[in-house]
Amino acid sequence: MVGMKATPAYKNPKKPVEARVRDLLRRMTLEEKAAQLIQHPIGRDTNPNNVGPDHPFDPTVGSILSFTGGAAARNAFQRMAVEGTRLGIPILWGYDVVHGWRTGFPVPLAQACSFDPSLTERACRVAARECWADGGVDWTFAPMVEVGHDPRWGRNVEGFGEDPFTNGRFAAASVRGYQGRTPAQLRGPGRVAACLKHFCGYSACEGGRDYSYTDISPRALREWYLPPFEAGVRAGARTVMSSFNCVNGTPAVAHRGLLTDTLRGEWGFDGFVVSDWGAVTQMRIQRFTADPARQTLAALGAGNDMDMSDDVYRNIPDLVRAGRLPRRVLDEAVARVLRVKFECGLFERPYVPELPREKTCRLPADLDLAAECARGCAVLLKNERGLLPLDAAKVRRLALVGPAADDCPALVGTWAAMCAKNHEETPSLRDEAARFFPNAKIDYAPGCALPPEGAPRLATVDFVEGSILDPGLPPDRAAIARAVRAARAADVVVVALGEPGWLSGENKSRRDIRLSPAQVALVDALAQTGKPLVGLVAAGRPLAFPETAAKLDAILYLWQGGSRAAQAAWELVTGAANPSGRLAMTFPRAVGQIPVFYNAQPRNREDLFDYLDRPSENDPWLPFGFGLSYTTFEYGKVKVASRRTQVAGRKSQVRPVARDPRPAAFVSASVTVRNTGGRQGAETVIWYLSDPEATSTQPVRRVVGFEKVDLAPGEAKTVRIALSRKDLAAMRPDGTRRFEPGAFVLSASLRASAEFVAE
Ligand code: BGC
């Protein structure tokens, strides 16, 4: 038909993605290509660490980040890109949706303590739906899957603890939750692209100081830091964020070995890599290069496709024209970005529906899920004489004290996106108490307060002497006396302790991870009353307070449980639910013990004390995997069957789980767990493998699997695991693994174990 232009192939959804990418790429100018690799913020960024120049809106950029204007405004901007530019390439809208959008879920470190990745998958699915429909977000900068060994580092809260295997399982669950399980789901509405971050080794920062240098041996890289990323890539994550840190002298953003050889070469990743905020120009501070041209060449050349916030990639066209940047390198990077846009369905569905918020967010089922997650994440650290659960009907007078008792932000934590931290949307422990204690008079007296954000910047005083975290120090004796009076009159005292919600997260490292002096003084005074003391702790990191803990009869570590944290806490306290969380990160006794983590190398003289100033305290305060229940579990024997010992022709009965890339089982094992108490409860069987003899030394033990099982009183279930040769393989100094025949020990939660020989 004369005069009618054919629809270009890239606009034809029936064409394969790769054909569309190629077609679009060949139509693009150098400037248009470079723009696809640029990400700009618009307006105020919600991350206080990210302050940069205000860029005027440019409809040709590849991505916008941290835009808080909502769906309608996104659509208006998007229209300028889709309808107002030559090729109409839609913008990809990115945001840090880390543990929920308007429905706040527990922080990731808490989620890991549930040892139930299916909860995380469901939570991420809700977060994806809410942020897409309500915020116009297509891409979340999550999950963070960095193994954390140092609780001083504020960002542990964003990851899944100290174990690489656990991080990997949660990485995969998050990716499936955000993106869906199939390409069609990612293309459809209400899903967002995930981003594994920060690649790689950022958590190994010296001294737990955020943004500081990382020196990581090839072995540590492969043993601890890389596996969660590999698991996320294998689960289909479409993007990866390179990290701020220098890895052994090379900025991660310019690390070809990591970004190209490992990520793409070894793992086959074909999505794109985005830098972290300002990381490309920060190569100047890292004394790598201050020259913008060299910064671009180093980052893009290494495989960092998109530049977050710097705008330095604007020099790409000149670099190509000057023959300094091969066109092929540029085209490959642009192709990766376009591929993800096509896969997200952006060309077909560039706009999001503008629905009323009550139709898309905080639906009753979402809030129920938030409560379920919060219940599954809390860890019972102590329960002397079975004080918990409280028989709520019998409590006539309850003293609710402590600085976290009426503090909503303390229950939410960092990166809470649009989750409101007010009493209406995130009820505090105090708000929720009455409905759980129908016959009790509740006396509230906080005793001290958690300081508002900003206090550290005003601080001139030392933490111990007069804390920056308690500007009101020395402890307010009158406030403590009021709490003590309430305690004296009560049948039971619930004291809510912790750290402020803003005191963990990016750039929130602490050199002291104790409870603040005012909280210590408060518990000291309460302990004098002789009343039963229940401690509830809201925090975004392991806090070290063994001395104060000794004065509490029961302790439930709530972490930061999100919108329904308070409801979940009272359900657990009153026995409507049974705690089932297990620590995903070791709790040290004191900062001086850091780093302390479960999968360490053996210490030669175990018979000698670690520290002379605290003899008899060689172990951490609370180990990885620790957590109590209101019921008891009995473990049967661990039974191991290796292929060699099986009857010829009979295949292992244990199959690797769906989508698990591991080859068929080489060794299979099982253990039967029985609930021997009087209540329904969930037990997590954590499978640890030890290799007592190898050509290079192996960790004391490492997690090779876990499964959480729900058991009625008296009920027993058999939990199975299938291990490949690769699972058994010893880690060598160069970071490669090799199976070495010999004896191994497989333990189920350190409660039962079996030795076996694999050849
Ligand atoms: C953080 C990233 C985050 C980015 C965008 C950076 O400062 O390190 O984790 O995704 O900001 O907000």
PDB file of C-alpha atoms in Angstrom, residues 57-61 75-91 93 351:
ATOM      1  CA  PHE A  57      14.597  15.180  32.196  1.00  0.00           C
ATOM      2  CA  ASP A  58      16.073  13.582  29.076  1.00  0.00           C
ATOM      3  CA  PRO A  59      13.610  11.281  27.314  1.00  0.00           C
ATOM      4  CA  THR A  60      16.390   9.433  25.516  1.00  0.00           C
ATOM      5  CA  VAL A  61      18.128   7.995  28.602  1.00  0.00           C
ATOM      6  CA  ASN A  75       3.423   7.674  32.459  1.00  0.00           C
ATOM      7  CA  ALA A  76       3.645  11.342  31.547  1.00  0.00           C
ATOM      8  CA  PHE A  77       7.437  11.179  31.373  1.00  0.00           C
ATOM      9  CA  GLN A  78       7.327   7.853  29.612  1.00  0.00           C
ATOM     10  CA  ARG A  79       5.056   9.307  26.976  1.00  0.00           C
ATOM     11  CA  MET A  80       7.773  11.824  26.129  1.00  0.00           C
ATOM     12  CA  ALA A  81      10.174   8.923  25.532  1.00  0.00           C
ATOM     13  CA  VAL A  82       7.770   6.694  23.646  1.00  0.00           C
ATOM     14  CA  GLU A  83       5.927   9.283  21.620  1.00  0.00           C
ATOM     15  CA  GLY A  84       8.357  12.184  21.579  1.00  0.00           C
ATOM     16  CA  THR A  85      11.653  10.614  20.527  1.00  0.00           C
ATOM     17  CA  ARG A  86      12.762   9.375  17.135  1.00  0.00           C
ATOM     18  CA  LEU A  87      12.766   5.675  17.951  1.00  0.00           C
ATOM     19  CA  GLY A  88      10.332   5.684  20.854  1.00  0.00           C
ATOM     20  CA  ILE A  89      12.447   3.544  23.162  1.00  0.00           C
ATOM     21  CA  PRO A  90      10.741   3.277  26.542  1.00  0.00           C
ATOM     22  CA  ILE A  91      12.611   4.169  29.714  1.00  0.00           C
ATOM     23  CA  TRP A  93      12.229   2.843  35.780  1.00  0.00           C
ATOM     24  CA  TYR A 351       2.680   2.612  30.695  1.00  0.00           C
TER      25      TYR A 351
END
